[in-house]
PDB file of C-alpha atoms in Angstrom:
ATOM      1  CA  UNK A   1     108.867 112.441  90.444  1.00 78.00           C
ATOM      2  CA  UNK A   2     108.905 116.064  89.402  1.00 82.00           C
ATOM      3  CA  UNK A   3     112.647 115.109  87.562  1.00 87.00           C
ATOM      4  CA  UNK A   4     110.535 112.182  85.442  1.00 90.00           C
ATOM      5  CA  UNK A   5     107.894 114.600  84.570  1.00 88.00           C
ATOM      6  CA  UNK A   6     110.301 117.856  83.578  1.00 87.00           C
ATOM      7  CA  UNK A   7     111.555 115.221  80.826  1.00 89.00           C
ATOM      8  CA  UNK A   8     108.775 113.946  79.578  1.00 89.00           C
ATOM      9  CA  UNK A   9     106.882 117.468  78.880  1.00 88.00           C
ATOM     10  CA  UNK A  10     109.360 118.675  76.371  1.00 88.00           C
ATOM     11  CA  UNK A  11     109.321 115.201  74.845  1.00 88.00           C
ATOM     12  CA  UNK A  12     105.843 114.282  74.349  1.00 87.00           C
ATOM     13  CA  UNK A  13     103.584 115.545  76.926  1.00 87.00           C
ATOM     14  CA  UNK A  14     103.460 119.394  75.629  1.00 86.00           C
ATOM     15  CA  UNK A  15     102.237 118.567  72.262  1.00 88.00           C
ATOM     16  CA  UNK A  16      99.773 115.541  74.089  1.00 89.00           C
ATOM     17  CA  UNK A  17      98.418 118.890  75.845  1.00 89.00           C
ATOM     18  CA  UNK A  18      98.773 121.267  73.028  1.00 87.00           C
ATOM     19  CA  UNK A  19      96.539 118.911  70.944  1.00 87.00           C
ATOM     20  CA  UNK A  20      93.692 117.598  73.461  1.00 85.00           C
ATOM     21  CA  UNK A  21      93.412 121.559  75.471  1.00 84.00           C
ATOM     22  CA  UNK A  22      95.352 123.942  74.049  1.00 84.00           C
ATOM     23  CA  UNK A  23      94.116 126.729  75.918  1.00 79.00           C
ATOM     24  CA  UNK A  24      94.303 124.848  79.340  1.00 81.00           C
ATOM     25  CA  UNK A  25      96.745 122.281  80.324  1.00 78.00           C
ATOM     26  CA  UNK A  26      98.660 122.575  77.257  1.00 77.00           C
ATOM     27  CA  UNK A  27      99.547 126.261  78.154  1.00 74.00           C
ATOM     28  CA  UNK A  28     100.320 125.690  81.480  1.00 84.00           C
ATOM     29  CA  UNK A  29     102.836 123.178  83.001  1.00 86.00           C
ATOM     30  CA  UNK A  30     101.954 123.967  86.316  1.00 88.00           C
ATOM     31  CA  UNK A  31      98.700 123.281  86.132  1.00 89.00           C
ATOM     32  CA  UNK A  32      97.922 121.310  88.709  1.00 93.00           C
ATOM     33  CA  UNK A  33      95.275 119.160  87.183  1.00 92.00           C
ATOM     34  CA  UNK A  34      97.621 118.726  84.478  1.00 90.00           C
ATOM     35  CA  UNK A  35     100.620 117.534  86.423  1.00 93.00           C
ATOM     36  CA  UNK A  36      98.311 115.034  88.474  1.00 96.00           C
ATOM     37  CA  UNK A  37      97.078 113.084  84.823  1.00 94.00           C
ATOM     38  CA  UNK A  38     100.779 113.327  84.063  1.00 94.00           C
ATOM     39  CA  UNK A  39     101.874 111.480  87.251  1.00 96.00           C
ATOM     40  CA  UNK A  40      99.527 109.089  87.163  1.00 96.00           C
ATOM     41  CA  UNK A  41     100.452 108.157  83.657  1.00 94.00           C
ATOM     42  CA  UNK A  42     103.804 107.768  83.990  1.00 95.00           C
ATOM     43  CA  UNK A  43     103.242 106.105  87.664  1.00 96.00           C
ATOM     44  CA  UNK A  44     100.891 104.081  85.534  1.00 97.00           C
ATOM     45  CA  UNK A  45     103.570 103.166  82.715  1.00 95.00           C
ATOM     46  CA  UNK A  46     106.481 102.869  84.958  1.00 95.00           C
ATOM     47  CA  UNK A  47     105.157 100.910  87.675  1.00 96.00           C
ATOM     48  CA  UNK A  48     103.443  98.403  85.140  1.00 97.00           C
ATOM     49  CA  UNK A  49     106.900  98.028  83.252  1.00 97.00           C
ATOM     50  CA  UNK A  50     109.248  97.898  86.249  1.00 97.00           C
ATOM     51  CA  UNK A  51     107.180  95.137  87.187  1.00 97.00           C
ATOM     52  CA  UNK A  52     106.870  93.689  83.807  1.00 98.00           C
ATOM     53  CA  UNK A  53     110.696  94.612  83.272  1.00 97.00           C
ATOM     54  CA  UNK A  54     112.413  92.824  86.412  1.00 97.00           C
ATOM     55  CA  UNK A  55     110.073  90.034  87.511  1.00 97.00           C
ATOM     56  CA  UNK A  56     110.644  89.180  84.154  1.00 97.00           C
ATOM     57  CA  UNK A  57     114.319  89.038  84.609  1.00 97.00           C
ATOM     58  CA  UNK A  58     114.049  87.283  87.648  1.00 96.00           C
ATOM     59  CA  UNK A  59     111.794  84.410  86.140  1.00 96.00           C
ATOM     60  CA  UNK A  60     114.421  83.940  83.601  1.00 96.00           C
ATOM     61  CA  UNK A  61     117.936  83.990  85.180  1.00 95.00           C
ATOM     62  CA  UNK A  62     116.808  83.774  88.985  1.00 94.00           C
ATOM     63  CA  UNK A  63     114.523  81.990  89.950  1.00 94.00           C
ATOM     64  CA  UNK A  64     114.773  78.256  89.898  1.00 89.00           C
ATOM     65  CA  UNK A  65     111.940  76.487  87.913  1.00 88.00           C
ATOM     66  CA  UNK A  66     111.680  73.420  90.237  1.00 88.00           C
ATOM     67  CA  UNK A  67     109.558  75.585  92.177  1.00 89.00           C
ATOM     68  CA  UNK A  68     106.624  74.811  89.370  1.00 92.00           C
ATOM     69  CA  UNK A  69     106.711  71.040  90.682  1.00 90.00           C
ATOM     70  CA  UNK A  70     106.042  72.022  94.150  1.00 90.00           C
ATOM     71  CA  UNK A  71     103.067  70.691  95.557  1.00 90.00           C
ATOM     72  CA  UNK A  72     101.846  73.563  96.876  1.00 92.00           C
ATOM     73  CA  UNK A  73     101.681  75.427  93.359  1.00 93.00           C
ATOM     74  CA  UNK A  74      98.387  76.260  92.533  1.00 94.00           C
ATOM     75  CA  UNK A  75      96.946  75.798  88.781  1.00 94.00           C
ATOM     76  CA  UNK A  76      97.801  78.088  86.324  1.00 96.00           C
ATOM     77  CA  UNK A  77      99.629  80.393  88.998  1.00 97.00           C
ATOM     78  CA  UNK A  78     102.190  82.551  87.244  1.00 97.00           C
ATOM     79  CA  UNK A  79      99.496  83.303  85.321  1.00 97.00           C
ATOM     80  CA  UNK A  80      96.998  84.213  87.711  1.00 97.00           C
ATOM     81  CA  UNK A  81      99.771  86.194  89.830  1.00 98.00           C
ATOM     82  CA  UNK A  82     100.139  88.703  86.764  1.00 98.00           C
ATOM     83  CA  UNK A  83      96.613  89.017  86.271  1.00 98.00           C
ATOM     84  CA  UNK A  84      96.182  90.215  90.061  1.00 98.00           C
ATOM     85  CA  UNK A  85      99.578  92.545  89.556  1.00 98.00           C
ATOM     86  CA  UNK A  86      98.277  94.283  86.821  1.00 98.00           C
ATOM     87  CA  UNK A  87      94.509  94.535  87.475  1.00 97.00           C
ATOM     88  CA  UNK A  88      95.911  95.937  90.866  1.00 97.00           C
ATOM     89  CA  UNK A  89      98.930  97.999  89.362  1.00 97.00           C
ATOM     90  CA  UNK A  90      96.511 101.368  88.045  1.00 97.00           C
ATOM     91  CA  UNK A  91      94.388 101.750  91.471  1.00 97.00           C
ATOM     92  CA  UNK A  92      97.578 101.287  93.446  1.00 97.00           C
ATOM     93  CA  UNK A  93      98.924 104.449  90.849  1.00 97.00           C
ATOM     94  CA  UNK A  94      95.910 106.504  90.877  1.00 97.00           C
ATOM     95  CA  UNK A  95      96.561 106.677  94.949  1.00 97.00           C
ATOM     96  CA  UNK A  96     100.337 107.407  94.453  1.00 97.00           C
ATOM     97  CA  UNK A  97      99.302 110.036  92.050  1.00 97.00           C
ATOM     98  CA  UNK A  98      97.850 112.308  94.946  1.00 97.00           C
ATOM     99  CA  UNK A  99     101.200 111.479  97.443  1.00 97.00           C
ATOM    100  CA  UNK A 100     103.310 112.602  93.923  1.00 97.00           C
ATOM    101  CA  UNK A 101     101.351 115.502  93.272  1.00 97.00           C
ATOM    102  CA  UNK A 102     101.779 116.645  96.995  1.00 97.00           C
ATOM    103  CA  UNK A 103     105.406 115.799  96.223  1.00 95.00           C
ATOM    104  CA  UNK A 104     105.829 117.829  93.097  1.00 94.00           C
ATOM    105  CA  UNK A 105     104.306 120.937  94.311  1.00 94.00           C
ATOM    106  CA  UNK A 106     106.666 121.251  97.469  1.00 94.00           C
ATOM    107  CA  UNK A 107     105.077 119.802 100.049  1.00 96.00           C
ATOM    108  CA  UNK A 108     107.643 117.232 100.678  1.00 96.00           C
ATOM    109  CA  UNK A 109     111.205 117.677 101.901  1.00 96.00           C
ATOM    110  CA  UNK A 110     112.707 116.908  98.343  1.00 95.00           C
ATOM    111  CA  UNK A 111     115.573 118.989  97.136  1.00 94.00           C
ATOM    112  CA  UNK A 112     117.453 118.826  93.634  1.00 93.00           C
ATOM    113  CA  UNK A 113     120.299 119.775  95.930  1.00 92.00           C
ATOM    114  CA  UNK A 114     123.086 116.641  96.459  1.00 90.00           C
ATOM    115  CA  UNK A 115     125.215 116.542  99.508  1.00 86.00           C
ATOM    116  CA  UNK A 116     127.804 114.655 100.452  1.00 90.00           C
ATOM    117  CA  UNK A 117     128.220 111.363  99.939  1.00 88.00           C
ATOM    118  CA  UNK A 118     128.007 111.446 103.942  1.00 92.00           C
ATOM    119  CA  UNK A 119     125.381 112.851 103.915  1.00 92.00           C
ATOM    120  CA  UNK A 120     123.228 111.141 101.271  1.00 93.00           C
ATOM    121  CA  UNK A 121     124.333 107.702 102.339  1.00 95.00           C
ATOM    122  CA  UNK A 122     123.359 108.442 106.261  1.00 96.00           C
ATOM    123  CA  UNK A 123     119.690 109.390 104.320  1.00 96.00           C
ATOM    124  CA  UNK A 124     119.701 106.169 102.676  1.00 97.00           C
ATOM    125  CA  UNK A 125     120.173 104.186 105.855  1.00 97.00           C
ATOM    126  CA  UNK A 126     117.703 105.845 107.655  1.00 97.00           C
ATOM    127  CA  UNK A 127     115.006 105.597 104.499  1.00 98.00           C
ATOM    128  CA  UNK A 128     115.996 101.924 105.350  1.00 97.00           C
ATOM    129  CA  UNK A 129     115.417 101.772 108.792  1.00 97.00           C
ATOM    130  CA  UNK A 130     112.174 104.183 109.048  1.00 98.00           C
ATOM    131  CA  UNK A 131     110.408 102.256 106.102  1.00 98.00           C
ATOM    132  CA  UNK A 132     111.516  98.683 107.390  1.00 98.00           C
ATOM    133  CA  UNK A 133     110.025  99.776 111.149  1.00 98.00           C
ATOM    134  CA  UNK A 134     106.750 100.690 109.522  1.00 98.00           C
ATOM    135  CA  UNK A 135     106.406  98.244 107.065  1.00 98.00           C
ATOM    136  CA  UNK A 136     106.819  95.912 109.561  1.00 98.00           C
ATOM    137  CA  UNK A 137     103.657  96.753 111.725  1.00 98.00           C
ATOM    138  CA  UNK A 138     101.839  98.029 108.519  1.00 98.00           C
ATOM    139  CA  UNK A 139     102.037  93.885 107.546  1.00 98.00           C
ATOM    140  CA  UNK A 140     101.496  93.268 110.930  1.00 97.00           C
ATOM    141  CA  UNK A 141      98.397  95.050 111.032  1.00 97.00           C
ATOM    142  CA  UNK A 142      97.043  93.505 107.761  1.00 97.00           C
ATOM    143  CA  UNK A 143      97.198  90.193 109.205  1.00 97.00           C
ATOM    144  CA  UNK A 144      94.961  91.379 111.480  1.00 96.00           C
ATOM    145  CA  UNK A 145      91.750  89.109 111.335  1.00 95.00           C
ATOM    146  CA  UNK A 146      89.287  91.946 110.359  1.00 95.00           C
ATOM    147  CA  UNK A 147      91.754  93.172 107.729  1.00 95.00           C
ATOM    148  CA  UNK A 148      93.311  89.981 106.440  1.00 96.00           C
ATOM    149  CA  UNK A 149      90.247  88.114 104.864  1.00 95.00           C
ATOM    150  CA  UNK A 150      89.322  91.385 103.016  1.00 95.00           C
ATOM    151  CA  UNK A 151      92.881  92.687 101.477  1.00 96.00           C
ATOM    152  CA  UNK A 152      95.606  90.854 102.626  1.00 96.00           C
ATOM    153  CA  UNK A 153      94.784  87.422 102.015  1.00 96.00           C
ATOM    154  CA  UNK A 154      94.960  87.733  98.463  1.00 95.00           C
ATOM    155  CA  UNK A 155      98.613  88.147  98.017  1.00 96.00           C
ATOM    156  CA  UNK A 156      98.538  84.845 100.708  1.00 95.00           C
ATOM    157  CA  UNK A 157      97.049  82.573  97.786  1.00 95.00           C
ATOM    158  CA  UNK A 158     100.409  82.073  96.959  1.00 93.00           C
ATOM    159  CA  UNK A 159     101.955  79.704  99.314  1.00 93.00           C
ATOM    160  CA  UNK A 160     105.120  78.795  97.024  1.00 93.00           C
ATOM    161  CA  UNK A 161     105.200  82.506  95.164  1.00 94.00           C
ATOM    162  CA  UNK A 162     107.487  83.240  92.553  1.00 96.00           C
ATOM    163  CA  UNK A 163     108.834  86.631  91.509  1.00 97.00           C
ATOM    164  CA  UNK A 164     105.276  87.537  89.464  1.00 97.00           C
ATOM    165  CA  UNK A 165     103.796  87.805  93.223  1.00 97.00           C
ATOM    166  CA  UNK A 166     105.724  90.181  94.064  1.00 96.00           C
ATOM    167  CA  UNK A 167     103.258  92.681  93.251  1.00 96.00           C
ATOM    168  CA  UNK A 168     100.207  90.512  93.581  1.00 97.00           C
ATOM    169  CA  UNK A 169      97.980  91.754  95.703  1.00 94.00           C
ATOM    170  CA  UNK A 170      95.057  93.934  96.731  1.00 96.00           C
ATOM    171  CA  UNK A 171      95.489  97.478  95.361  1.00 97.00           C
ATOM    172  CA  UNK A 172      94.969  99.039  99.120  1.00 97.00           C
ATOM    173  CA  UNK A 173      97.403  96.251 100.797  1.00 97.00           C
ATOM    174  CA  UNK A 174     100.362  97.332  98.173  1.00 96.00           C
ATOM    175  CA  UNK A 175      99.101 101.270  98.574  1.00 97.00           C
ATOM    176  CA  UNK A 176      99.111 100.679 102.736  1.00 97.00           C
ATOM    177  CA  UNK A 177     102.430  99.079 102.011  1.00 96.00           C
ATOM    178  CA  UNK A 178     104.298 101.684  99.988  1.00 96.00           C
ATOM    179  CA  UNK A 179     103.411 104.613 103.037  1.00 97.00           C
ATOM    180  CA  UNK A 180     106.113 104.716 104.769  1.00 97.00           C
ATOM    181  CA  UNK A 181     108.147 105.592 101.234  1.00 96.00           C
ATOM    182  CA  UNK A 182     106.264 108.167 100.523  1.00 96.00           C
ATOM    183  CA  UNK A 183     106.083 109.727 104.324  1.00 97.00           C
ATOM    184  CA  UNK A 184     109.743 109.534 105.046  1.00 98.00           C
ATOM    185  CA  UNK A 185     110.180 112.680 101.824  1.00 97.00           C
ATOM    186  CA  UNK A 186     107.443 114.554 103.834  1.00 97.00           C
ATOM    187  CA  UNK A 187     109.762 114.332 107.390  1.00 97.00           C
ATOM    188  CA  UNK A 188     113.235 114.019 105.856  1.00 96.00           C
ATOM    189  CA  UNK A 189     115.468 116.314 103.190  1.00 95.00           C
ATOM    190  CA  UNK A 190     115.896 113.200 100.455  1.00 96.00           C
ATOM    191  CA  UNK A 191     117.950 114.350  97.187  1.00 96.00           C
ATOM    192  CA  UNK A 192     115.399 113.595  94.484  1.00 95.00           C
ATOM    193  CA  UNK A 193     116.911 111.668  92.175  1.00 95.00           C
ATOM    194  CA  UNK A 194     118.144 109.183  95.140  1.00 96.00           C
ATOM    195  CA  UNK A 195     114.535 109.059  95.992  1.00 96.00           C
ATOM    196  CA  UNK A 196     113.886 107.497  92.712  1.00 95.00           C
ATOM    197  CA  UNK A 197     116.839 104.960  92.504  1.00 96.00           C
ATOM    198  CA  UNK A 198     115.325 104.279  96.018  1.00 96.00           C
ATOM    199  CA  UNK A 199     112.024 103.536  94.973  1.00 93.00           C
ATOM    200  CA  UNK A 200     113.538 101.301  92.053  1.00 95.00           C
ATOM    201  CA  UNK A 201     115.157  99.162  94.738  1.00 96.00           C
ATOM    202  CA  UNK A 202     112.359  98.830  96.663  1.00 96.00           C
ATOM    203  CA  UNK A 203     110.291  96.989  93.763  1.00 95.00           C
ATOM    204  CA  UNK A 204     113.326  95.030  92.923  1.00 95.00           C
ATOM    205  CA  UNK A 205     113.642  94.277  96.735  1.00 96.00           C
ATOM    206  CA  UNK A 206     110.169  93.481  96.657  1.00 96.00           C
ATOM    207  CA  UNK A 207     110.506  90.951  93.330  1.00 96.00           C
ATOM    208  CA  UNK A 208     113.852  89.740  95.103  1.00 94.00           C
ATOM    209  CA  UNK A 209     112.020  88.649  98.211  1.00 94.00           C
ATOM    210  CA  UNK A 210     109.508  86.062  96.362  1.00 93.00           C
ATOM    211  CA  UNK A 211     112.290  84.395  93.865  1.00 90.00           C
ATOM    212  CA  UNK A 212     113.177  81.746  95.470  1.00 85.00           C
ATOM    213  CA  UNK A 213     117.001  82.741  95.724  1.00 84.00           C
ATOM    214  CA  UNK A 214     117.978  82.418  99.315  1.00 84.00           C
ATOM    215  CA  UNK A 215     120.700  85.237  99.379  1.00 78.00           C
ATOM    216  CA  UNK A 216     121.007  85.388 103.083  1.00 73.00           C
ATOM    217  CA  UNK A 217     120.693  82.194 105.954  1.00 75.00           C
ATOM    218  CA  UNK A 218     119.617  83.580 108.794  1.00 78.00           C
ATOM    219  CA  UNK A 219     121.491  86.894 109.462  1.00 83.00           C
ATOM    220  CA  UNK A 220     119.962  90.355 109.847  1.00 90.00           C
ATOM    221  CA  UNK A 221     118.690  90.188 106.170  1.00 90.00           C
ATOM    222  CA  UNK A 222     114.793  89.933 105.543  1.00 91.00           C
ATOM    223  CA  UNK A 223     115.616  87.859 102.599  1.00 87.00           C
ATOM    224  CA  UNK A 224     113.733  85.185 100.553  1.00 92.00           C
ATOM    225  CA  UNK A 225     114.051  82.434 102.895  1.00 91.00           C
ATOM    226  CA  UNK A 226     112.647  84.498 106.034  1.00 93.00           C
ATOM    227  CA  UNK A 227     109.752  85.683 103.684  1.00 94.00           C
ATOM    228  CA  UNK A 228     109.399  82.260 102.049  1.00 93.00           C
ATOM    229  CA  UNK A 229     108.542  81.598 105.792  1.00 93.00           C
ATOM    230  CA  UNK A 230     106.241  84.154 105.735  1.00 95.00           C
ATOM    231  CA  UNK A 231     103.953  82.942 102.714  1.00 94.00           C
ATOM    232  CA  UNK A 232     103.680  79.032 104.263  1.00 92.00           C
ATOM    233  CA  UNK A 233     102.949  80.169 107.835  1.00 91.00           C
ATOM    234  CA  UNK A 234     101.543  83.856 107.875  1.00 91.00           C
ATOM    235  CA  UNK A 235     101.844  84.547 111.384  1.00 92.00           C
ATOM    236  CA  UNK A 236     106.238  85.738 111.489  1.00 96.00           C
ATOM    237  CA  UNK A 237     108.711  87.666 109.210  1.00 96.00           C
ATOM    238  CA  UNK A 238     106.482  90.778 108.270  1.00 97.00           C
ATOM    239  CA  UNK A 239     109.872  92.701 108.014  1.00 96.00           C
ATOM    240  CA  UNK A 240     110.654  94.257 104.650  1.00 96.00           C
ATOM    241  CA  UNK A 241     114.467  94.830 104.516  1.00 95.00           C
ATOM    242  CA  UNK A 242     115.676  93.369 107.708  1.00 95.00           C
ATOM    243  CA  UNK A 243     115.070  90.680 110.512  1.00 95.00           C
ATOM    244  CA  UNK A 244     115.613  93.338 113.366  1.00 96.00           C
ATOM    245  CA  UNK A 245     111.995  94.076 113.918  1.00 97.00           C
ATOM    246  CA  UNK A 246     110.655  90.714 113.962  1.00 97.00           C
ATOM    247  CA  UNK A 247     113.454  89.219 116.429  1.00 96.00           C
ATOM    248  CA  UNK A 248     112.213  92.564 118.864  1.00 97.00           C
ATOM    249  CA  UNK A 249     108.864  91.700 118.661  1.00 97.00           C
ATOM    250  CA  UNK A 250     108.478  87.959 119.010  1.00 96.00           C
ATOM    251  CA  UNK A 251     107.681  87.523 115.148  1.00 97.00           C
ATOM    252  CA  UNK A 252     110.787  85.866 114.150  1.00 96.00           C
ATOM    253  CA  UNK A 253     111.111  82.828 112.461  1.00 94.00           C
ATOM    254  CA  UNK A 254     114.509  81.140 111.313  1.00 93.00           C
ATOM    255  CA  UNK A 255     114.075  79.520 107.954  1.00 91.00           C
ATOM    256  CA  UNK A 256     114.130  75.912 107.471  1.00 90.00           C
ATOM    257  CA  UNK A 257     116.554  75.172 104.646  1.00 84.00           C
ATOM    258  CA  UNK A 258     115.100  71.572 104.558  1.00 84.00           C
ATOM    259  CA  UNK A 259     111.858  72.592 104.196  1.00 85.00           C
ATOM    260  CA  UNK A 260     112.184  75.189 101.519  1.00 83.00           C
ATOM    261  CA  UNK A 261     114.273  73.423  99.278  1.00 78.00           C
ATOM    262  CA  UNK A 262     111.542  72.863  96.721  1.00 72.00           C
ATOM    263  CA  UNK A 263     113.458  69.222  94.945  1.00 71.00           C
ATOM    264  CA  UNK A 264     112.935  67.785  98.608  1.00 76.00           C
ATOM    265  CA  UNK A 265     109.154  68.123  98.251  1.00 73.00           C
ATOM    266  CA  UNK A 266     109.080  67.401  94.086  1.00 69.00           C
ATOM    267  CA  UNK A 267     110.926  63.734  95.314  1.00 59.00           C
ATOM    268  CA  UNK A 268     108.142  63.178  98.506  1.00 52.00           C
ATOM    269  CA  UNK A 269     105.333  64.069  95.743  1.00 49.00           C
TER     270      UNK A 269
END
């Protein structure tokens, strides 16, 4: 996040400092009080128009309107999806903040170096694979009846979600979520700017998963169908990326085309 914030201080945040405590933060980029407003800020900003950005997209070209006939659509949903995205959206960023901050002064395994395309593509798949194992029993563990009524169950109002749910939900259930992201930088060497197109993906992943826009049957993708699954019946598909977890542990569930094909319950209503 350190790459974000380098380019933003010589654009705007200097003179933001310079102005508001001139002989304090705005004298010292390094500061560490200073860097942690700055993250959360742009975390803030960035996180509220990613989602803003690409759910947004997705509404428009993706995701396939008949879906607002469903009966299971509650009233006024889109609109009360957004509301708990972005009332949600600055806690969830104030508790990134503190992982960034750790981040940005070293703590991680983050390098500005870039290796090989071997190399950083062998990173990516294992970002993949160590995020999608603990995501997995992260989920798990929020459906977990003295967790679920409290956190989880929110982003569960949405039986039939569309892509503005994709970040609808408790602050601490998306925070709990995005862990493993953030841990795998503190265990593994991660270029940084891969780490950010990385943790683009993962939001559009995240938007992709509640569109509607069944990309994959049943394969070894965790797409929309298997998570479609999810959101009617709770208890299988808690995977993220993949569908490997979930057929190890019991959890799976093969999605039923019929069923989720949203004209088939419009014509029965």
């Amino acid at each position: 996040m350190d790459v974000i914030m380098d380019a933003a201080d010589p654009l705007f945040l200097d003179a933001v400092y310079a102005k508001l405590s001139p002989g304090w933060m705005g004298a010292d980029r390094s500061d560490m009080t200073r860097q942690f407003i700055s993250l959360y800020l742009i975390v803030l900003l960035g996180g509220t128009m990613l989602y803003l950005f690409f759910s947004g997209l997705d509404w428009f070209f993706i995701f396939d309107r008949t879906y607002m006939k469903h009966p299971k659509i509650l009233k006024d949903q889109v609109r009360r999806e957004m509301g708990v995205a972005l009332a949600s959206i600055p806690l969830m960023s104030l508790l990134t903040a503190f992982v960034f901050l750790a981040e940005v002064r070293g703590y991680s395994k983050l390098r500005d170096e870039v290796g090989s395309w071997q190399e950083e593509a062998a990173g990516i798949g294992l970002f993949l694979v160590f995020t999608d194992f603990w995501i997995y029993w992260i989920h798990r563990g929020l459906h977990h009846p003295l967790v679920y009524p409290t956190i989880h169950k929110t982003h569960h109002l949405w039986k039939v979600p569309t892509p503005w749910a994709s970040h609808a939900f408790h602050p601490l259930d998306g925070f709990a979520q995005s862990t493993p992201y953030h841990l795998f930088v503190f265990l593994h060497p991660m270029n940084k700017l891969v780490y950010l197109v990385m943790f683009v993906f993962v939001n559009c992943w995240t938007i992709s998963i509640h569109d509607g826009y069944f990309v994959s049957k049943d394969g070894f993708l965790n797409s929309c169908a298997h998570h479609s699954e999810h959101h009617l019946h709770f208890t299988c598909n808690y995977g993220q990326y993949f569908t490997l977890w979930d057929r190890m542990f019991g959890t799976h569930k093969s999605p039923d085309f019929a069923n989720l094909d949203p004209k088939s319950h419009v014509k029965a209503s």
